[in-house]
Amino acid sequence: MTKPRLTLEEHQQLGLRLAAIRDELLHLGTDLMNAYPRSGPEAVPARKLTAAREAVDQARCELDNLMFQEHPQQ
């Protein structure tokens, strides 16, 4: 049995939520980079937030691709 796909509206809402998460990760990472050294053990949290932001960016990109495949007319 095939799983249901997201509607166009659900894709758009998910995209907005992921964009907000990405922005929050960016702001938190910037705060940490301004407060702690950019190398060594104290830089690990900021690097982890950067990796999380990049993962969200990749997920958004892949979801955009799925949206265009599933809803080509829109």
PDB file of C-alpha atoms in Angstrom:
ATOM      1  CA  MET A   1       0.000   0.000   0.000  1.00  0.00           C
ATOM      2  CA  THR A   2       1.305   3.424  -0.951  1.00  0.00           C
ATOM      3  CA  LYS A   3       1.653   6.061   1.724  1.00  0.00           C
ATOM      4  CA  PRO A   4      -0.276   9.280   1.253  1.00  0.00           C
ATOM      5  CA  ARG A   5       1.766  12.198  -0.032  1.00  0.00           C
ATOM      6  CA  LEU A   6       1.683  15.734   1.266  1.00  0.00           C
ATOM      7  CA  THR A   7      -0.726  18.127  -0.344  1.00  0.00           C
ATOM      8  CA  LEU A   8       0.673  21.307  -1.841  1.00  0.00           C
ATOM      9  CA  GLU A   9      -0.573  23.227   1.190  1.00  0.00           C
ATOM     10  CA  GLU A  10       1.065  20.750   3.577  1.00  0.00           C
ATOM     11  CA  HIS A  11       4.347  21.096   1.670  1.00  0.00           C
ATOM     12  CA  GLN A  12       4.123  24.875   1.961  1.00  0.00           C
ATOM     13  CA  GLN A  13       3.369  24.773   5.690  1.00  0.00           C
ATOM     14  CA  LEU A  14       6.201  22.323   6.322  1.00  0.00           C
ATOM     15  CA  GLY A  15       8.540  24.553   4.311  1.00  0.00           C
ATOM     16  CA  LEU A  16       7.612  27.567   6.428  1.00  0.00           C
ATOM     17  CA  ARG A  17       8.181  25.635   9.650  1.00  0.00           C
ATOM     18  CA  LEU A  18      11.557  24.347   8.456  1.00  0.00           C
ATOM     19  CA  ALA A  19      12.558  27.863   7.369  1.00  0.00           C
ATOM     20  CA  ALA A  20      11.782  29.143  10.871  1.00  0.00           C
ATOM     21  CA  ILE A  21      13.812  26.320  12.427  1.00  0.00           C
ATOM     22  CA  ARG A  22      16.708  27.086  10.075  1.00  0.00           C
ATOM     23  CA  ASP A  23      16.624  30.771  11.004  1.00  0.00           C
ATOM     24  CA  GLU A  24      16.592  29.939  14.712  1.00  0.00           C
ATOM     25  CA  LEU A  25      19.562  27.569  14.306  1.00  0.00           C
ATOM     26  CA  LEU A  26      21.424  30.294  12.412  1.00  0.00           C
ATOM     27  CA  HIS A  27      20.793  32.877  15.135  1.00  0.00           C
ATOM     28  CA  LEU A  28      21.762  30.483  17.926  1.00  0.00           C
ATOM     29  CA  GLY A  29      24.948  29.489  16.102  1.00  0.00           C
ATOM     30  CA  THR A  30      25.863  33.142  15.560  1.00  0.00           C
ATOM     31  CA  ASP A  31      25.300  33.863  19.250  1.00  0.00           C
ATOM     32  CA  LEU A  32      27.606  31.004  20.198  1.00  0.00           C
ATOM     33  CA  MET A  33      30.282  32.000  17.683  1.00  0.00           C
ATOM     34  CA  ASN A  34      30.243  35.525  19.088  1.00  0.00           C
ATOM     35  CA  ALA A  35      30.504  34.258  22.665  1.00  0.00           C
ATOM     36  CA  TYR A  36      33.050  31.429  22.375  1.00  0.00           C
ATOM     37  CA  PRO A  37      36.231  30.652  20.439  1.00  0.00           C
ATOM     38  CA  ARG A  38      35.766  29.270  16.933  1.00  0.00           C
ATOM     39  CA  SER A  39      38.192  26.425  17.506  1.00  0.00           C
ATOM     40  CA  GLY A  40      38.797  23.864  20.189  1.00  0.00           C
ATOM     41  CA  PRO A  41      36.293  22.134  22.429  1.00  0.00           C
ATOM     42  CA  GLU A  42      34.366  25.321  23.159  1.00  0.00           C
ATOM     43  CA  ALA A  43      33.501  25.621  19.455  1.00  0.00           C
ATOM     44  CA  VAL A  44      31.780  22.229  19.278  1.00  0.00           C
ATOM     45  CA  PRO A  45      28.256  23.467  20.109  1.00  0.00           C
ATOM     46  CA  ALA A  46      28.371  26.114  17.375  1.00  0.00           C
ATOM     47  CA  ARG A  47      29.675  23.565  14.872  1.00  0.00           C
ATOM     48  CA  LYS A  48      26.867  21.176  15.809  1.00  0.00           C
ATOM     49  CA  LEU A  49      24.296  23.926  15.238  1.00  0.00           C
ATOM     50  CA  THR A  50      25.890  24.669  11.862  1.00  0.00           C
ATOM     51  CA  ALA A  51      25.625  20.989  10.942  1.00  0.00           C
ATOM     52  CA  ALA A  52      21.990  20.939  12.067  1.00  0.00           C
ATOM     53  CA  ARG A  53      21.230  24.032   9.970  1.00  0.00           C
ATOM     54  CA  GLU A  54      22.881  22.439   6.938  1.00  0.00           C
ATOM     55  CA  ALA A  55      20.842  19.266   7.477  1.00  0.00           C
ATOM     56  CA  VAL A  56      17.636  21.311   7.591  1.00  0.00           C
ATOM     57  CA  ASP A  57      18.707  23.087   4.373  1.00  0.00           C
ATOM     58  CA  GLN A  58      19.250  19.728   2.677  1.00  0.00           C
ATOM     59  CA  ALA A  59      15.895  18.420   3.889  1.00  0.00           C
ATOM     60  CA  ARG A  60      14.168  21.557   2.567  1.00  0.00           C
ATOM     61  CA  CYS A  61      15.857  21.138  -0.800  1.00  0.00           C
ATOM     62  CA  GLU A  62      14.776  17.509  -1.072  1.00  0.00           C
ATOM     63  CA  LEU A  63      11.233  18.378  -0.020  1.00  0.00           C
ATOM     64  CA  ASP A  64      11.143  21.110  -2.680  1.00  0.00           C
ATOM     65  CA  ASN A  65      12.147  18.496  -5.253  1.00  0.00           C
ATOM     66  CA  LEU A  66       9.377  16.163  -4.054  1.00  0.00           C
ATOM     67  CA  MET A  67       6.838  18.971  -4.122  1.00  0.00           C
ATOM     68  CA  PHE A  68       7.692  19.814  -7.727  1.00  0.00           C
ATOM     69  CA  GLN A  69       7.494  16.143  -8.704  1.00  0.00           C
ATOM     70  CA  GLU A  70       4.177  15.587  -6.931  1.00  0.00           C
ATOM     71  CA  HIS A  71       2.555  18.883  -7.963  1.00  0.00           C
ATOM     72  CA  PRO A  72       4.111  19.787 -11.337  1.00  0.00           C
ATOM     73  CA  GLN A  73       1.138  21.822 -12.515  1.00  0.00           C
ATOM     74  CA  GLN A  74       1.359  24.176  -9.556  1.00  0.00           C
TER      75      GLN A  74
END
